[in-house]
Short mmCIF file of C-alpha atoms and ligand atoms in Angstrom, two decimals:
data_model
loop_
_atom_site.label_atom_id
_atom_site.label_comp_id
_atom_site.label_asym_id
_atom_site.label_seq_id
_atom_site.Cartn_x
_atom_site.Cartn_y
_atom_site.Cartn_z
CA UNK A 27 -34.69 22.19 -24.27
CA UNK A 28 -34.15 23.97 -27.31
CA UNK A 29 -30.61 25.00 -27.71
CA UNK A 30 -29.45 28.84 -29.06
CA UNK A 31 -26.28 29.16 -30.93
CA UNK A 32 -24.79 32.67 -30.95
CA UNK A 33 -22.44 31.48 -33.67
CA UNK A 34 -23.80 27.42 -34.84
CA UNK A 35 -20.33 26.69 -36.92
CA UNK A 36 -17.58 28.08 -34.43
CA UNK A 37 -19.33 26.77 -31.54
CA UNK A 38 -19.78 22.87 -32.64
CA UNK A 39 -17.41 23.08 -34.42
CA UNK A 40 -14.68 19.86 -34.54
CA UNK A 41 -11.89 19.68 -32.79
CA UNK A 42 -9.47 20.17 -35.50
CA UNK A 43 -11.08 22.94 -36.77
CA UNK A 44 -10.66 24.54 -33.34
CA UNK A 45 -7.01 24.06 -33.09
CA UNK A 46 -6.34 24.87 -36.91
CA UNK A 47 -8.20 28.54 -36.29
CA UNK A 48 -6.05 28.54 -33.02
CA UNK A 49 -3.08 28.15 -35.11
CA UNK A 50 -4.20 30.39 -37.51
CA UNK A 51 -4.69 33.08 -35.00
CA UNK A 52 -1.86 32.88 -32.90
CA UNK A 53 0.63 33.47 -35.91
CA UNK A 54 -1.41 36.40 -36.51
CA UNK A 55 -1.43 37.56 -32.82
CA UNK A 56 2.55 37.00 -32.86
CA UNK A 57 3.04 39.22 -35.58
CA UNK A 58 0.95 42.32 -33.56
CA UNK A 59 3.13 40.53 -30.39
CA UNK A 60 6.57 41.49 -32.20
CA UNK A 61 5.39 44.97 -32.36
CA UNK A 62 5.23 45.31 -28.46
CA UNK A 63 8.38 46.84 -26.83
CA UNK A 64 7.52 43.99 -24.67
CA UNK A 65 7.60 40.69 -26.91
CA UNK A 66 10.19 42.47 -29.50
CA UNK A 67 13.28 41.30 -26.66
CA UNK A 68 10.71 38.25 -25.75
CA UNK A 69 9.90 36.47 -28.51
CA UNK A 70 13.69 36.27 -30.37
CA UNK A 71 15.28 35.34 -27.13
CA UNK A 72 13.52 31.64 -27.67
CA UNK A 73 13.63 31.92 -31.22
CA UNK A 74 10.52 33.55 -32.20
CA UNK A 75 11.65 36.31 -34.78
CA UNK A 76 8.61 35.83 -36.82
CA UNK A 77 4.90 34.51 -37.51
CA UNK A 78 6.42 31.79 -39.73
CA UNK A 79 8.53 30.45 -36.17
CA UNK A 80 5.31 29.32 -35.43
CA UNK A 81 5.03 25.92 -36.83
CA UNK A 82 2.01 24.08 -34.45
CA UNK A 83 0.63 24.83 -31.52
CA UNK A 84 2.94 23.27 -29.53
CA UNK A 85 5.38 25.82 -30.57
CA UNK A 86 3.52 28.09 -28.02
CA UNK A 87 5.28 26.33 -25.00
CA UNK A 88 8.43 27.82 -25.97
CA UNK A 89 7.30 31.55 -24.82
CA UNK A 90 7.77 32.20 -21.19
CA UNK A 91 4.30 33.11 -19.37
CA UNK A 92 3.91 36.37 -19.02
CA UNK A 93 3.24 37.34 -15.40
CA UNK A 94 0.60 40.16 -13.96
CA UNK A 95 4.33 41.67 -12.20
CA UNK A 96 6.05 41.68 -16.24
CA UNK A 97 2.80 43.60 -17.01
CA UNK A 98 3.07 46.25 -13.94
CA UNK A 99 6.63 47.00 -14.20
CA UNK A 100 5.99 47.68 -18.57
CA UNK A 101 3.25 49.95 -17.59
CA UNK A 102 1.73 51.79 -19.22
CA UNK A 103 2.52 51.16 -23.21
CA UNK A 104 5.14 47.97 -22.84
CA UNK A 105 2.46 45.68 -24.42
CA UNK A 106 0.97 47.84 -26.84
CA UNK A 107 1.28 47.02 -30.56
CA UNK A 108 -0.04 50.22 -32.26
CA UNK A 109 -0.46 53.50 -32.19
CA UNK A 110 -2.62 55.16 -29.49
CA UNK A 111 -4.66 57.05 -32.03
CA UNK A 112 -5.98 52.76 -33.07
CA UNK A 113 -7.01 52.67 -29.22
CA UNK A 114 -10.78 53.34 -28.58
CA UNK A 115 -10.89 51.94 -25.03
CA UNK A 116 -8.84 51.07 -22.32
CA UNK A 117 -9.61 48.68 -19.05
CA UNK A 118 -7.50 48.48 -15.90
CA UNK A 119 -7.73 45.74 -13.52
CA UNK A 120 -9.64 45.97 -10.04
CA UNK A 121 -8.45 47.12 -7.15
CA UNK A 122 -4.67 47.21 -7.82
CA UNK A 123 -2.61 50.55 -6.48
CA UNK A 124 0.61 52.53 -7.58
CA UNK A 125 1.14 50.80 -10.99
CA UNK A 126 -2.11 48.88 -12.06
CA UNK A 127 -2.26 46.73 -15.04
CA UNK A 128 -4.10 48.48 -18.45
CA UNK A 129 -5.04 46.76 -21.38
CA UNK A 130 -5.71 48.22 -24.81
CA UNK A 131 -8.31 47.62 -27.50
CA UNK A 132 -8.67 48.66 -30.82
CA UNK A 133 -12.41 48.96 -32.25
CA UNK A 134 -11.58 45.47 -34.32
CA UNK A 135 -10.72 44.03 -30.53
CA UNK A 136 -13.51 45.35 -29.03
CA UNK A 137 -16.03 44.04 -31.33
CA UNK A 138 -14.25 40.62 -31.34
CA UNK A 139 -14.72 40.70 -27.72
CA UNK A 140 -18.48 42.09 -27.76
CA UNK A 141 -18.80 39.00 -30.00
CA UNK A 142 -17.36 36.52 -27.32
CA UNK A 143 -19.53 38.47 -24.92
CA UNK A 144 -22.71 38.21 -27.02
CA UNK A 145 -22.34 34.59 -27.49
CA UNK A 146 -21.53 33.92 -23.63
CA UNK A 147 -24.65 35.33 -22.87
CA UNK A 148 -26.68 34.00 -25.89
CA UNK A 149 -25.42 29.80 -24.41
CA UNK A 150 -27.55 31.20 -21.08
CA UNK A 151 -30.65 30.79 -23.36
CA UNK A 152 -30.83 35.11 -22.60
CA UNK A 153 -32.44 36.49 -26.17
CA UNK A 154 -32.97 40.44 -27.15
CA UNK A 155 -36.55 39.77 -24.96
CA UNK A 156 -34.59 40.13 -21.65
CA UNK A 157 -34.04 42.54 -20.04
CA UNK A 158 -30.37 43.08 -18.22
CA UNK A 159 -29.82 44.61 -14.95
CA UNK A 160 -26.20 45.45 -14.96
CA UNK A 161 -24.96 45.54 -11.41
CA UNK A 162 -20.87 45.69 -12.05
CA UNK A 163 -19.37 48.27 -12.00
CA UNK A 164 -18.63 50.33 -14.94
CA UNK A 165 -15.16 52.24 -15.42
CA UNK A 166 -11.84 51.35 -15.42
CA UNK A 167 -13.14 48.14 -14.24
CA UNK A 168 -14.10 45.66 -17.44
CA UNK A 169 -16.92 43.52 -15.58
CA UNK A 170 -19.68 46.56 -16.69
CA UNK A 171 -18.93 47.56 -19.76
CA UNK A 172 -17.82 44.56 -21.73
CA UNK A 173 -20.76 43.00 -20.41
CA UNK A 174 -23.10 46.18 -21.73
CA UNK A 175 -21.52 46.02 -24.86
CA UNK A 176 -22.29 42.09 -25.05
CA UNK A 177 -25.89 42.26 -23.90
CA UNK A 178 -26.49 45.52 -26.08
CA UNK A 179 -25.04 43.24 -29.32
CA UNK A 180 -27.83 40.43 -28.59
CA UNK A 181 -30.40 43.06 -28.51
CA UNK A 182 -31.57 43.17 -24.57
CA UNK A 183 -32.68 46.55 -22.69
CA UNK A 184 -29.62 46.93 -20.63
CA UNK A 185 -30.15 49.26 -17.69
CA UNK A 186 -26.64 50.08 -16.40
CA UNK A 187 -27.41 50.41 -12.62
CA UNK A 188 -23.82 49.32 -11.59
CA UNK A 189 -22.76 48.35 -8.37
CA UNK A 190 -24.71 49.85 -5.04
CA UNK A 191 -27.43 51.81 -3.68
CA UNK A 192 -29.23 47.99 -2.98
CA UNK A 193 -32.77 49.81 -2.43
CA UNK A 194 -32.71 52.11 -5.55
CA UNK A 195 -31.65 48.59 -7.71
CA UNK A 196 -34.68 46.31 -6.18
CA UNK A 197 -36.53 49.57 -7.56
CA UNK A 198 -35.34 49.40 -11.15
CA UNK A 199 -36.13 45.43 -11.10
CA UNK A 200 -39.48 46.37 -10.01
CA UNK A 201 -40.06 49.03 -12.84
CA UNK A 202 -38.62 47.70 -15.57
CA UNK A 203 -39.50 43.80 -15.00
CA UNK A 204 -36.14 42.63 -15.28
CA UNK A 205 -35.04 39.29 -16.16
CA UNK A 206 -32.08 39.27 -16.00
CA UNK A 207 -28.84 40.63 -13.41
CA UNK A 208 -25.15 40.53 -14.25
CA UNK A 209 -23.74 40.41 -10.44
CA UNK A 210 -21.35 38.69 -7.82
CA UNK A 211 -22.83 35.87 -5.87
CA UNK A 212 -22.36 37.81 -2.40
CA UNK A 213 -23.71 41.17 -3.40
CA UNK A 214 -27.05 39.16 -4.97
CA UNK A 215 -27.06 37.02 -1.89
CA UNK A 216 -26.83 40.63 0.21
CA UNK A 217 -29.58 41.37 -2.25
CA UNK A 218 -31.92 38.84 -0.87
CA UNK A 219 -31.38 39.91 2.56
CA UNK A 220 -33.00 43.04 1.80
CA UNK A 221 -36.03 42.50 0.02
CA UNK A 222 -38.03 42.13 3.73
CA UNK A 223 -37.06 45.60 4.81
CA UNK A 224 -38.27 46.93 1.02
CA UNK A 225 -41.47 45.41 1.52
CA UNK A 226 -40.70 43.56 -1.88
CA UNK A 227 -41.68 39.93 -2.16
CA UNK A 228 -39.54 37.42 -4.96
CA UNK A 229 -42.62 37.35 -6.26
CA UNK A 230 -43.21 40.85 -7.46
CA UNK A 231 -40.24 40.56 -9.16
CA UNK A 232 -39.69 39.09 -13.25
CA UNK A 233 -36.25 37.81 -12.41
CA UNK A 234 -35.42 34.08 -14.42
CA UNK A 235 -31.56 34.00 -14.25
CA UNK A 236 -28.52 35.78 -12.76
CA UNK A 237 -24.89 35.82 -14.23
CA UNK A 238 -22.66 35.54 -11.40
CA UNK A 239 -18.61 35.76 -11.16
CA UNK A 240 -15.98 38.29 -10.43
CA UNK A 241 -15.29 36.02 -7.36
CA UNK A 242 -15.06 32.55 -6.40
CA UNK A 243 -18.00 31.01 -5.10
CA UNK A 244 -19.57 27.38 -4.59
CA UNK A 245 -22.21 25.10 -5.84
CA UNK A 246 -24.18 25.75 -3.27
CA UNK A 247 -23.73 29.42 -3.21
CA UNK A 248 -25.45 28.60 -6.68
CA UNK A 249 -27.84 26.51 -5.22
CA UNK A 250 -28.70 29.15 -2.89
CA UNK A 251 -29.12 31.42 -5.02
CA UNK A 252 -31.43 29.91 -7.39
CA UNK A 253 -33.70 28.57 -4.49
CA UNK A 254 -34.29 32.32 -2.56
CA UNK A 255 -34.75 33.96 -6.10
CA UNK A 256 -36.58 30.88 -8.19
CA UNK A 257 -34.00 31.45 -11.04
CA UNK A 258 -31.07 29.71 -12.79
CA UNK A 259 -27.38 31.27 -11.72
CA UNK A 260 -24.77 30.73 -14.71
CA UNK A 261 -21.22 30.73 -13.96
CA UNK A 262 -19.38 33.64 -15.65
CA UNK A 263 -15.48 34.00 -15.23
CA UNK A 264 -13.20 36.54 -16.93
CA UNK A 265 -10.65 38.97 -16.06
CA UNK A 266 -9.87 41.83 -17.00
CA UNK A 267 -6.18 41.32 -18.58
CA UNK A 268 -8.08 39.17 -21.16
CA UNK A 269 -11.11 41.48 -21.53
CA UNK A 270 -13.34 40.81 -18.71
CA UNK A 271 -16.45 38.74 -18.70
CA UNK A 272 -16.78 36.54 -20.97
CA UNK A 273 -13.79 34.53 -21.21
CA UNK A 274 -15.94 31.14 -20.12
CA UNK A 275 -19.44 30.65 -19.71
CA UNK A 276 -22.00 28.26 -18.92
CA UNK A 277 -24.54 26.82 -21.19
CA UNK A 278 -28.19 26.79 -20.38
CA UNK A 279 -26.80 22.64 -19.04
CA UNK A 280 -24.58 24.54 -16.33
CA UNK A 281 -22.03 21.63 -15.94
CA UNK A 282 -18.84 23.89 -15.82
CA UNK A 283 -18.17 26.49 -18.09
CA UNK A 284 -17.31 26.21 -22.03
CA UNK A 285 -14.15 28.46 -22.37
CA UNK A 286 -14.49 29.89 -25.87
CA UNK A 287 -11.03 28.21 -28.00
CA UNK A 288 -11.25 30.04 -30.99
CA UNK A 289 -10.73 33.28 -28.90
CA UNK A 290 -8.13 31.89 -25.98
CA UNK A 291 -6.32 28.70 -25.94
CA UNK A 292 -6.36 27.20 -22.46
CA UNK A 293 -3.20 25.32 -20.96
CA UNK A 294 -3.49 23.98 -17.47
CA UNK A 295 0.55 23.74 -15.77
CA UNK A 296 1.75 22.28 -12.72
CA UNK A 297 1.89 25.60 -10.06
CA UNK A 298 5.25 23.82 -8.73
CA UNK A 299 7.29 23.09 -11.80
CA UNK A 300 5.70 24.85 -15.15
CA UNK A 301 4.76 21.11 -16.02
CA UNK A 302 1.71 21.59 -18.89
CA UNK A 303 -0.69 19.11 -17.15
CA UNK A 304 -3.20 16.68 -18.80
CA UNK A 305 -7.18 17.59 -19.71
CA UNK A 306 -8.53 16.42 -16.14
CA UNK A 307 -5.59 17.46 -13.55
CA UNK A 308 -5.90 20.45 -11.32
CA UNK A 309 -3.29 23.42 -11.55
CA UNK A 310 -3.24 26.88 -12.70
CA UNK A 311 -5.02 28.13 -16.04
CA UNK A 312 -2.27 29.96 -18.47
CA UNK A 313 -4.56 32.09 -21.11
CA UNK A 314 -3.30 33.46 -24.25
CA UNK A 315 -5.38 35.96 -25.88
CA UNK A 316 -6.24 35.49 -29.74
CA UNK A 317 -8.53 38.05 -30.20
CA UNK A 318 -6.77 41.41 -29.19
CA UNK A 319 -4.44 42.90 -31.19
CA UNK A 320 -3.69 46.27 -29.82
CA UNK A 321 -2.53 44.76 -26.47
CA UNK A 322 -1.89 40.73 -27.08
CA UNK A 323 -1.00 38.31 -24.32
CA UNK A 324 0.72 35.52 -24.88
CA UNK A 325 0.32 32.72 -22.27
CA UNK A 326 -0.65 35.07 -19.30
CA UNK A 327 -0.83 33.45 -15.57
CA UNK A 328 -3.81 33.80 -14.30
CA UNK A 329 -2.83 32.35 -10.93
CA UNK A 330 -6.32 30.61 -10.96
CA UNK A 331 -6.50 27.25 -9.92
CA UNK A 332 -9.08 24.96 -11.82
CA UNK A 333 -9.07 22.03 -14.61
CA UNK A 334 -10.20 21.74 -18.32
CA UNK A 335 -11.92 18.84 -19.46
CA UNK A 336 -13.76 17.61 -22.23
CA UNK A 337 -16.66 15.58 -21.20
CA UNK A 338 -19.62 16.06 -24.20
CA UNK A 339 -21.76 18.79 -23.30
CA UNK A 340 -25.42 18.05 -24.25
CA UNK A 341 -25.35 21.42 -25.66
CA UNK A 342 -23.29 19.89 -28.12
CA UNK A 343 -20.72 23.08 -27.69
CA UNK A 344 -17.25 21.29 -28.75
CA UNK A 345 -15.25 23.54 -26.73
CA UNK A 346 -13.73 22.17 -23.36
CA UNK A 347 -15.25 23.41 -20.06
CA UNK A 348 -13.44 25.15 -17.30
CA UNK A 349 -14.12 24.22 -13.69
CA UNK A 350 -15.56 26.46 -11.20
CA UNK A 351 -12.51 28.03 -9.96
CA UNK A 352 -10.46 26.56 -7.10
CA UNK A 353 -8.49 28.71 -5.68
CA UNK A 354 -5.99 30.86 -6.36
CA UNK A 355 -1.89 30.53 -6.08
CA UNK A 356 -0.87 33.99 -4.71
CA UNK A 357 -2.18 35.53 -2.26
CA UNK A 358 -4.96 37.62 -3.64
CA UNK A 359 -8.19 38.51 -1.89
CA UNK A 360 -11.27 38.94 -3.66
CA UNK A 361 -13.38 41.29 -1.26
CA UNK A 362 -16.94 41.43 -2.75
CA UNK A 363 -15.11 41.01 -6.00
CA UNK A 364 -12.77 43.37 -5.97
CA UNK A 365 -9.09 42.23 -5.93
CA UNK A 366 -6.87 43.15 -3.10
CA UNK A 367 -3.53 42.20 -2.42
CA UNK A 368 -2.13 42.37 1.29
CA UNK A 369 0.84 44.44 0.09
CA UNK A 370 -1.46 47.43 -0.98
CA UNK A 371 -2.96 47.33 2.59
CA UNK A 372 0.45 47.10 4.11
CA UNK A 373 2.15 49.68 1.84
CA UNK A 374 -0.89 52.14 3.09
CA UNK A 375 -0.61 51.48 6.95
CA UNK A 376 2.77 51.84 6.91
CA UNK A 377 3.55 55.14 5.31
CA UNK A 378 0.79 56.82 8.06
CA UNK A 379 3.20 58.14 10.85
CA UNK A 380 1.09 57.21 13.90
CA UNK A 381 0.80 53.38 13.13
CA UNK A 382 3.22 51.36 14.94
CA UNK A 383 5.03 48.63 13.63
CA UNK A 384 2.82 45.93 13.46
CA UNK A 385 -1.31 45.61 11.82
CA UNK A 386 -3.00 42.48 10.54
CA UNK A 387 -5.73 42.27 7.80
CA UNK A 388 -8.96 40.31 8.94
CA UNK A 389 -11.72 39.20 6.18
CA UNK A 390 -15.16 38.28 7.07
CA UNK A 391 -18.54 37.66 6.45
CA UNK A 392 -21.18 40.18 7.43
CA UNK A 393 -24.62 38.59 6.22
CA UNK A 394 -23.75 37.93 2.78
CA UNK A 395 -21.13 40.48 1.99
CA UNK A 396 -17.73 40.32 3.30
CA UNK A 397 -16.00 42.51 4.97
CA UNK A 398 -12.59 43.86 5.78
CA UNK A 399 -10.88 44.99 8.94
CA UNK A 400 -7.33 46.07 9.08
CA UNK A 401 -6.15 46.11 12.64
CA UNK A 402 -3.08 48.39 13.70
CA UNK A 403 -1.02 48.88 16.19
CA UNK A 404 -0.24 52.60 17.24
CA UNK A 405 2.88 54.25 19.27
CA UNK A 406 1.67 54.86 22.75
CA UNK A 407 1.58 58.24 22.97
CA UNK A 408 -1.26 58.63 19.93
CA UNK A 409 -3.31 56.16 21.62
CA UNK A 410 -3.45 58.01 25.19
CA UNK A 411 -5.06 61.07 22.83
CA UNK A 412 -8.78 61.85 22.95
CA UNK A 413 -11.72 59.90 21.58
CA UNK A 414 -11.86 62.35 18.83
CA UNK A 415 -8.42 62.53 17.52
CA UNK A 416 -8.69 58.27 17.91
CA UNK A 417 -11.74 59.02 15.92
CA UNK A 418 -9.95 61.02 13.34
CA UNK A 419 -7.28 59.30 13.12
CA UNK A 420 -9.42 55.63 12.08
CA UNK A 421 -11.04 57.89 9.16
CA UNK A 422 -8.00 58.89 7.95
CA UNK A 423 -6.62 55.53 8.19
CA UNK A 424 -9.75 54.26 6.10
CA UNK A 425 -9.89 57.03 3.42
CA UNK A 426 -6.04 56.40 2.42
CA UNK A 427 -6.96 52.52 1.81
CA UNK A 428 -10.27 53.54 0.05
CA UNK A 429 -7.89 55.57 -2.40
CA UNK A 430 -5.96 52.47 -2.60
CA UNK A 431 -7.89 49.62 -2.50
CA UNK A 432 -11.17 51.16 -3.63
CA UNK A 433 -13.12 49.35 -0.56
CA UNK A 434 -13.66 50.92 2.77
CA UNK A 435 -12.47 48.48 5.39
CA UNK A 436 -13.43 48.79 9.10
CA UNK A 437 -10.08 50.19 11.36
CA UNK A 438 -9.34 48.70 14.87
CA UNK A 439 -6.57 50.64 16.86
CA UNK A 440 -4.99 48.38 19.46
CA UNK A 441 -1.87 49.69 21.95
CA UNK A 442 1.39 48.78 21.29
CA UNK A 443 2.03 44.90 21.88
CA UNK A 444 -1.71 43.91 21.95
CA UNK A 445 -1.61 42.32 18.09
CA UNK A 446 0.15 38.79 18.12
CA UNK A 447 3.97 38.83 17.61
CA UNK A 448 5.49 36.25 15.06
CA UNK A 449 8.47 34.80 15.71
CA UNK A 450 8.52 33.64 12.15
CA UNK A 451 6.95 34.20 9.21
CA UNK A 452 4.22 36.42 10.40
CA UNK A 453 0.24 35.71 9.65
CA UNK A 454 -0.85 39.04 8.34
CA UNK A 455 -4.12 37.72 6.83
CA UNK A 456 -6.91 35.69 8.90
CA UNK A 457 -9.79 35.17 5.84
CA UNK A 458 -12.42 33.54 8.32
CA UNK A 459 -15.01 33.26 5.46
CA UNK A 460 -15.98 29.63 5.30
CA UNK A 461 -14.21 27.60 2.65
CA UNK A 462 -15.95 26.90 -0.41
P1 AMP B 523 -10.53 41.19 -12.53
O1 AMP B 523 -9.26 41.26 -13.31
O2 AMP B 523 -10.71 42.29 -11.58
O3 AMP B 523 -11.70 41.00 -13.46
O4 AMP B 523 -10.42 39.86 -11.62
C1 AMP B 523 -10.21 38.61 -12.22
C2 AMP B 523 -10.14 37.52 -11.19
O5 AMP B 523 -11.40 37.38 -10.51
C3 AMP B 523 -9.88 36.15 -11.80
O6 AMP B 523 -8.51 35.94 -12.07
C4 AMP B 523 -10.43 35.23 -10.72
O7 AMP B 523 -9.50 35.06 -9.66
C5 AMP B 523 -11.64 36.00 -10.19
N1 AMP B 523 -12.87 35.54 -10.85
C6 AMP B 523 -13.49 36.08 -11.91
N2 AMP B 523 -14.60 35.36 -12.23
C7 AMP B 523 -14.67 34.33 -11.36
C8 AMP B 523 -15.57 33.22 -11.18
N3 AMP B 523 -16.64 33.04 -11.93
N4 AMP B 523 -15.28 32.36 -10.18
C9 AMP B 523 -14.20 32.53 -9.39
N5 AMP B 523 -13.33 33.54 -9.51
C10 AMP B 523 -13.56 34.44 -10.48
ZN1 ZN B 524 -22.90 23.21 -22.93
#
């Protein structure tokens, strides 16, 4: 199999290369870091008053991680470095309410991160002859248009279809023979489901691989894949606090997914104690952003539970691979890969005056897709009113958690006392999807 290098020398390169142009970069990145209103208190309170404090790598470990709360609560310009007139774009992260989390990029960042993009896609074996079917979404959302940018730097036909309107997508495939899709596992897998009712066979289609991510999913979800569509799946994982796609990809080998060093170094800690565990052990990934300078990010918590290891790739990429994602360590949802937290739902139900005291948040699969039902309780005398104001009452229910949540769950109203009562710490989320 003949291998494709987006960039031969950083890619193979050796070891102590890597973690010299780490080094390299992180003194740089803690320079635009003490510029933050954020790191400026951070950084001197464990000694960090300059570039120079930064000796080795190791000297990283003395900066507390930065959490997704510390970036919420220094919303909106606590992290960034320079003035807004160097910002050209700005990302939010999915599905988040009240304060969300923004990051910043200059037009030096964002062509670092095409770059990272470019070469993500370029290790699929995907050349300027494909064709990509975008089906993200673009916005405030980085999954579309960091990926656009990427694909439009190697050189492919990008049609930006983004997320949706299944019928009108199996279309575009159709007309413009693509190769191609950028997409989560569950909305290709819905996908599939479809193509009877279209009258469209696999066949008619030019498909050869899918880039799937944006939520966790299984080897055999891959598996699946690849057998109903005859194409290879690659593993893409990101988010958006360090960009978006792109942060680790597979190779054309798909054995786990090389996490690109010279742009983020890795750690791997112990969820329970902060413990920085060895290549090999499970616990939560801790990414530090080397690349951005109008917004850095200096050992953020992902809350994603995987390993790192560094088993030779036959690609002959030097850079460790990340696991397929394990799990996470709070209690985010990812609902057809968008992130929800329980709290947004709750904060929603509970500010509507007819909802009783008590609701509980259901997740499920429908075919492919999942799907998200919020059941509430009302006060007694709502629920005696008529059909129609029962009616009204679920739309309005579901229109304040679209605003919210940006996905349009499915409302059951129940009578006072007919949702289970907790004596203790109440269940409030029953995810019945099957475990990976
Ligand atoms: P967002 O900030 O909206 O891009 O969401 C990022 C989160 O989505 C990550 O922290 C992961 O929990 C999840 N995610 C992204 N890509 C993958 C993937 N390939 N496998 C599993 N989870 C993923
Ligand atoms: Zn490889």
């Amino acid at each position: 199999m003949e291998i494709r290098y987006w960039n031969k020398d950083i890619e193979t390169a050796d070891i102590k290369s890597i973690r010299s142009l780490q080094l390299q970069r992180l003194k740089a990145i803690i320079a635009s870091a003490l510029q933050t209103p954020f790191y400026k208190k951070k950084l001197p309170s464990v000694g960090i008053n300059s570039p120079d404090d930064i000796k080795s790598l190791d000297d990283l470990r003395r900066i507390p991680l930065t959490s997704k709360d510390d970036l919420r609560q220094n919303y909106p310009k606590g992290f960034l470095a320079v003035d807004t007139s160097e910002v050209v774009r700005i990302h939010t992260s999915s599905g988040t309410t009240g304060v969300p989390t923004v990051i910043y990029l200059s037009a030096k960042d964002l062509d670092a991160a095409t770059d990272i993009m470019a070469r993500s896609i370029y290790a699929t074996g995907t050349t300027k002859n494909d064709i990509l079917q975008n089906m993200m979404s673009y916005g405030l959302f980085t999954g579309g248009l960091c990926m656009h940018y990427g694909a439009e730097r190697v050189g492919m036909m990008v049609i930006p279809a983004a997320g949706g309107n299944t019928k009108r997508q199996v279309q575009l495939m159709k007309d413009f023979r693509t190769t191609v899709l950028h997409i989560t596992p569950s909305y290709l897998l819905h996908v599939r489901s479809k193509l009877d009712e279209y009258g469209v066979n696999v066949g008619d289609l030019a498909l050869k691989k899918a880039f799937v991510g944006a939520e966790p999913h299984s080897e055999n979800t891959r598996k699946k894949i690849e057998g109903l569509f005859n194409i290879d799946a690659y593993n893409s994982y990101g988010l958006s606090e360090m960009n978006g796609p792109g942060v680790a990809f597979e190779c054309v080998h798909k054995n786990d997914l090389h996490i690109w060093e010279d742009a983020y170094i890795a750690e791997i800690i112990n969820p329970k104690t902060g413990e920085i565990l060895p290549d090999g052990s499970e616990g939560e990934l801790i990414l530090t952003n080397l690349i951005r300078h109008a917004m850095p990010l200096l050992r953020y918590h992902t809350r994603d539970l995987a390993f790192l290891h560094t088993d030779p790739c036959p690609c002959k990429r030097t850079h460790r691979r990340l696991s397929r994602i394990l799990g996470r360590t709070d209690d985010m949802l990812i609902i057809n890969g968008v992130n929800v937290f329980p709290s947004q739902i709750e904060e929603v139900v509970m500010r509507i005056p007819e909802v009783g005291t008590n609701y509980q948040i259901y997740v499920e699969k429908e075919g492919a897709l999942d799907r998200l039902v919020v059941k509430v309780e009302l006060y007694s005398k709502i629920f005696l009113g008529e059909a129609k104001q029962i009616d009204n009452l679920k739309t309005k229910i579901a229109d304040e958690l679209r605003a919210s949540i940006t996905i349009t769950p499915v409302i059951e109203l129940h009578e006072p006392g007919m949702l289970p009562v907790f004596e203790g710490k109440a269940v409030r989320v029953v995810d019945n999807r099957p475990k990976l």
